Structure formats: structure tokens, C-alpha cells
Amino acid sequence: MAMRELVTGGAACAVPGSSSSSNPLGALANALIGSSSKNQERLKEIPVATPTGPEQFFQDGDPLRALPGSEQGRAFLPPNAQGSEFLRTFHSAYQNDLADAWDDVQSGPLHPVVSDMRVGTSPQLPPNLDGPPQRMLSGLLHTFVDSSRGGIPFHPPKLPLLGLSERDKQCIRDRSTIMARHFFADKSEDFINSQVNALLHSLDIDSDARAKGPLPGRYRELEEYWNESQGMMRHVPHVADGWANEFKELRLNHGNPEFWAHSFEQQHGANGWASEFEQGQSQLMTADRMRGVNVPNIAAMEQTRILAHTLAQNSDPKFQNSKFLQFVSKMSRGELIIDDNQVKPAPGDWASEFQQQYNSGPSWADEYLRNHGPDQWADEFAAKSEHVESADGQWVNEFSKLHMNDWVEEFGQNVAEGAFGEGTSNDWANAYDEYMNEQIAMKQRSDSSRGVYVFSDLNPYVGHPNPLKEGQELFRKGLLSEAILALEAEVMKNPNNSEGWRLLGITHAENDDDQQAIAAMLKAEEADPSNLEVLLALGVSHTNELEQAAALRYLYGWLHHHPKYKSLSSPEMPPSFYHADVAGLFNEAAQMSPEDADVHVVLGVLYNLSREYERAIASFQTALNLKPNDYSLWNKLGATKANSVQSADAISAYQRALDLKPNYVRAWANMGISYANQGMYEESIPYYVRALTMNPKADNAWQYLRISLSSASRHDMLEACNSRNLDALQKEFPL
Amino acid sequence: MATSELKSDAVMEQMKQHLATDAGKELTKKIGLVYQINIAPKKIGFDEVVYIVDLKKGQLTKGPCEEGKPDATFSFKDEDFIKVATGKMNPQIAFMRGAMKIKGSLSAAQKFTPDIFPKPSKL
């Protein structure tokens, strides 16, 4: 993933110990300002910790490898402390708040994002919205970069007018565009645009055509190029410094369009820029390994192009004609290269020349030559450039024809439709909380998903003399959660008590927890492999979990172990099952003894599996005629109807089940589902709440409740839902 | 053979039937977009089964070819799709974790929420 590579420096980078990442912005800044003498002075002001800071910080970036799509699956335990320390050093060094803001943007966000990704740690830092405008800005930019780095949609909080000057706005706009494009190199165009516009909008910055940003529309190939080229670059310290400096200067000198160029010239002299640049380049070139075509010069060219373009935007003739601009333009077009502390016209085989002169990068040059002969790069580059409509100044022109309008329209639409409204940002934050909760609960769930039973803590029945009997009593009375505790005590005492496990499994199923039900039933099966009820229950639970193959196996097992019907099945269990075969066998069994309700029940379950709902309904009806007071049958009938989208009919079946067993959690939840599936979200809510009151651990029901709440636009109660505040929900939604 | 069927098949089937009902018609009015959903059994991008969820016409078809282009395309693993469709996993989280890939219009993608899918009832 491009973004990951951008930040972490790519998987192939083998620079141990040092930070193996790059920051395109940093590199750009570095290229622009680099290690000028003036900067050196500034740097000396900073405490010594700084140079190592970025490295630590960028090592924090490693965890981002584990971001979307990572196959490496590294555990990440970033040192949060180092990130904050780094931040602190910057804070102390610079009085300029806005520069700090950019420092924060550069360096800060990773550590909150990283902490986001860690299990069980505190959630993402919200943007700091108090304090002076600069702080707010930094907070906002924080969030922007956070979300960018996290690859998630950016929902800006509302900010009051920050009193940004035009110059500020322009700079912010430009920079954020660049950043966004880099972060989202592999996301869609629209995504990038909407992110940036979200940021800009909250800052009240115009994002219309006036902003001829340096990085426009079609940029894909160059993005990839950029990413590759950055991929191997070692992170150079002073990254954020460069930004801060530049920004500071800009901020101090509003309204003077030439200032920027002049300031450079003042600071470094017209050629001084070149010398910095080459210093920057030599740093880049001393990276240990670089992949073939990805030449620092490409990076340099990219940077200079951006630079040139930005400068070219200013139509002041003095500016245009400045030598500096011309110089930069030439650089960008590859007509000049920095070679050995001098600016020279680009030779054809610069690679070999390079190799001669820079022995520090031998492996790179070797590899390069090996891979590509010196001219091939130029050809490739030219080819690629043509692809982006020619390698010379036209590139710049092309980019001026932005697709800005598309952005703006879409953004306008989005705002109108409230896509970025408060609701969604709340949702997002809530979603994040859920994620954290999920992480914590995940451990439990992953255990039981593998069929490992998870016992409850603090079981009051553990010392009980006869927990099984107690459990059975409680079950009969309909106190399912209590029954579970008692039965757990039983099976803790007697792990081979299949009856205990069986009842435990059934109770869990009725409590709408198929995971635990399966785990318990598997234990029961171990203890007693031929217990028909167990096998049936396993079949049902697996059907609910959409595990077709397993369900078939258990249902077949039911037949196999049945004293009456085992003749129908073959002596050994076949390795795989065809649904049609199994169904056929059961039909035969039904013909053998039509009064056997169980056979019909199994048939009903089977037909549910194959989604032959009409047949399933028929089977269940038959079974119900034989056993009209079996509440679970009514539930099955209802569920079958609901799944075949006859939700209205389903409800009456569920009602019958509930009449027979009022504490039947599953039926309550199913009722809710049936209403929700018909779009009657308001009505579904009380049913979910009732189910949850009886079993607060029914995770499914929590999820569905959430969906219903937001579909019914009851955002006020979403908070209660997320915090699992049953009291509030019960008060609000009585049945 | 049962194992070659995706779990998502069941959800899609239900969705298909759901679209024919009144509630389904509501959906088409509310959303009015066409989604393409690629479901892969084990790893995104391999052996994908393509579904076209047409919330303009209210149809759900299996298989890629259809007239016009989808407004947004999603790619999931089988299990992850189930999680998102039943609300177990929030789509934003899924996206963040790379369990869900999106192509196409972002605004269209944002409308793809769990509540458009009907939930399976438990036997």
C-alpha cells in the first residue's frame, strides 16, 4: 500500500536501527531549506534530543505497517513517551505557535494514531479545541493528519473563525493538498478531495479555483514514482524544522508575494538553494539500498516541480523572471542536475557519472546499473513523463488545469446532504469506541469461536451441592442467565456430565448466544457422542452461524445415531455431505414414521440450510401439529418465515413462542429483527431492549439495537447503547 | 458442495428477497445507487464472487456483467462481509482495518451501511 510505504519506507528497506521511513513533506521541506547555515543555528537552539527524536518518532511509524492490508502482522508497541518527548522539544524551541502547529502536524499525529491501534489503550486524542486560535488550528491539523494516516474519513469538528490571513489560508491549502495526496495516494480521487475539503472547509478556506494548488488531478503515475523514490530514503533529521521555519517566515510576512523567493535568496543566496539542495540530495543518496529506477533525482525533480509550480502561480512579473524561478524550473525539467557541488546540465549517462563521484552509494548505483542500463532510466522516465503529457513545462501547465471544480461540487453536495454532518462524526467516534470494546471482547469471542467454552467469572453457584438440579430448576423457571451460572458450576465439578453440558448449550442457544452454545454442545458431544438432542442442537446452531458443512455433518450424525433410522445411513460417516442426499435420507425417514416430529424438525432445519423455505415451513408446520407446545418449534417456524422475508407472519409465530416461554430471549431478539427488516425500526427497539434486559451479554442484540437506533434517528440514545446503559434504554423504550 | 458456498450467499439471498418487499422499495427510494460487492472466500482479490446490488431498480444479481457502472465497489472477505452486514463490525472500522476496500464514489460508499441489509433470524 502506497501510504504504508510512504510512511514506513517500504518493506524492502533494510536499514536497521535507524528510521526506515520517509516523509515526503519533510523531504520537500528539507530540500527547500535543508541544512542551511541559518538553520544550523536554529537547530543548535534545540535540545540535543531533537535529532534522535524524529528517528524515534518515525520508528513509531513502523506500527503503521500493521495498518490496512498489512500481511506482516507485526506487534506494535510504540514508545508513546518518545513521541511526546519529541513534541515537547519542539514546543520549547519555537515560540511561534503556528510553526508549532505545523510541527505538531508533522510529528505529533503518529503517536495518537499509534495508540489508537494498540489494544486496550486510550482512544484517539480529540482535537484540542480550547485555547488560542493557533492551538485550535494545530488540533484540527492534528486530527486531519491522524485521520489521514489512519486512512479514515476526516470529520472536522466545528471551529470558530481562526482569523487566518489569506496567506495562511493559501499555505494551509497548498500544504494540506500535498499531504492529502500523499497519504491517500492509493485511495480514490474523490476521497482525497473530500478529505482536503473537509479540512479546508472547517478552516473556512476557499477551496475553489483560486487555489491553484501545486498538486492537482491526474497524478497517479507520479505518485507511484514518488512513493518508490521515497521508499528507500532514509529519514533525515531536521524535517519538521524546515517546515516550521518556512512556515514561520511566511506567516510573518503576509501579503508579500515575493518574500518567499527573496527570503530564500537572502538566506541562502540564489545558488545557496542549490547547495542546500545538493546537500539534501547527498543525504538522500547515502541511503543504503535503493531500488532500481528510484532515483533521488526523481524525488528532487518532483520537489522542484512542485516548487516551480508554486512559484509560477504568482503572476508578478518580477517573480516570474527571477533567476531563482528559472533555476528551479530548469531543475524541474531535468535540464540541470546537482552534481558534485555544482550545477551542471544533465548528462545522458548521469548514472555512471554518479557512480564515479559518489562512492558512498555504491550498492545503489551498482544495482541501478545492473537493473537498468544508464539510458533506460531516462527512457523510462521520458516514457512516463509523456504519459503525463510531456516532460517539460507542459507538465506544469497540465497541472494547472485542475479538477478542482469536481472536488468542490462533490464537497458541496456532501455538505448539503449532511454527509459530513455532526451525526456522522459522532458515529465515527462511537464506532471507534466500539472498536476498542470489540478488541477487549474479542479475546473472549475468539476463544469460543474455536469451540472453547468461556466460563463466567464470579459464579455464585460454585460451591453448591447439586448445581445440576439447581440449573434445571432455573431453566424451567425461565431464568436463563441464572441457569447458565448454575450449570457452569455443575460442569466445572463434573466435566464429563453430558447432560450438564447439553442443558448449558440449550440455555445459551435460547439466550441467543450461538457461540457459547456451540462450545457447550461440543463438550456434550464429547461426553456423549450419540445424544440426539445434542446433535440436533449443534446442527441448529451451525445453521444459524451459516456454517453449512458443519451443520450438515451434525444433522447427518443425528440420523446415523438414531436407533430407528440408522439403517438409512451408511455404516461409516461419509467424508463429505451433499445436501440433497441428506435431505433425501430424512425424507425417507419421515415416510418411515410420519408421527415422529423430530424428523420433521430436522428436515425443517435442513431446508433452512438450503434456503428452501417453503419446504422448511411445511416441515415445521407438520412438526408443530404433532408438538404444539414446543416453544422452540414456534421460534423456528417464525425464524424460517422471517428469513424468507415473510416477516409479518413471523411475528405471530414468535408471539406463540413467547406465550409459551416468556423469557425466551432469542424470540424477543427475533421479533426485533422482524420489525427492523420491515423497516419498522422504531417498533423494533423495545423488543431488542427487552431481549437485552434478560441477557445483557447478547452481543448480536446490541449490534442490532444500534442499527435500529440510528435508522430511527434516535441518536440521543446511541450513547446509552454504546455504554450498554440498560436502565436508560429501558426507561426510554418500554414495551 | 456446501463449502464452496459463501456464507455471504445467505445474506445476499435474503437481501434479494428483501428488495422485493415494501421495505426494499423504501431502500431504493432512499439510496438509489448501484453497488458492486466482491466477496472472496479467504483473501480479498482471490476467487471473488461478484454481486451487483442495484438499489435503483431494486435488484440483486450475482455476476459481474450489468449495464452501466456501479457507483461504488466494495471488496470483502466472506466473514468480514457478514460482520458488516449484521452490524458486528462498523464499516468505518472495517475500512480502517483494511477488511473492506472501496472504489468509486465516496459519497456513494458512505451510504453503504449495515442497516440496508436485512438481518437473519435465528432458528
CSV table of C-alpha atoms in Angstrom, one decimal, chain A residues 196 222 318 357 410 543 560 666 715 731:
chain,number,residue,atom,x,y,z
A,196,VAL,CA,-8.9,18.1,2.0
A,222,LEU,CA,3.9,10.3,-10.5
A,318,LYS,CA,9.4,40.2,-11.1
A,357,GLN,CA,31.7,10.5,-8.0
A,410,GLU,CA,-18.8,16.9,-4.7
A,543,THR,CA,-27.1,-23.3,10.6
A,560,HIS,CA,-26.8,-42.0,12.0
A,666,ARG,CA,-34.0,-15.5,21.3
A,715,HIS,CA,-29.1,9.4,18.1
A,731,LYS,CA,-36.9,3.7,30.6
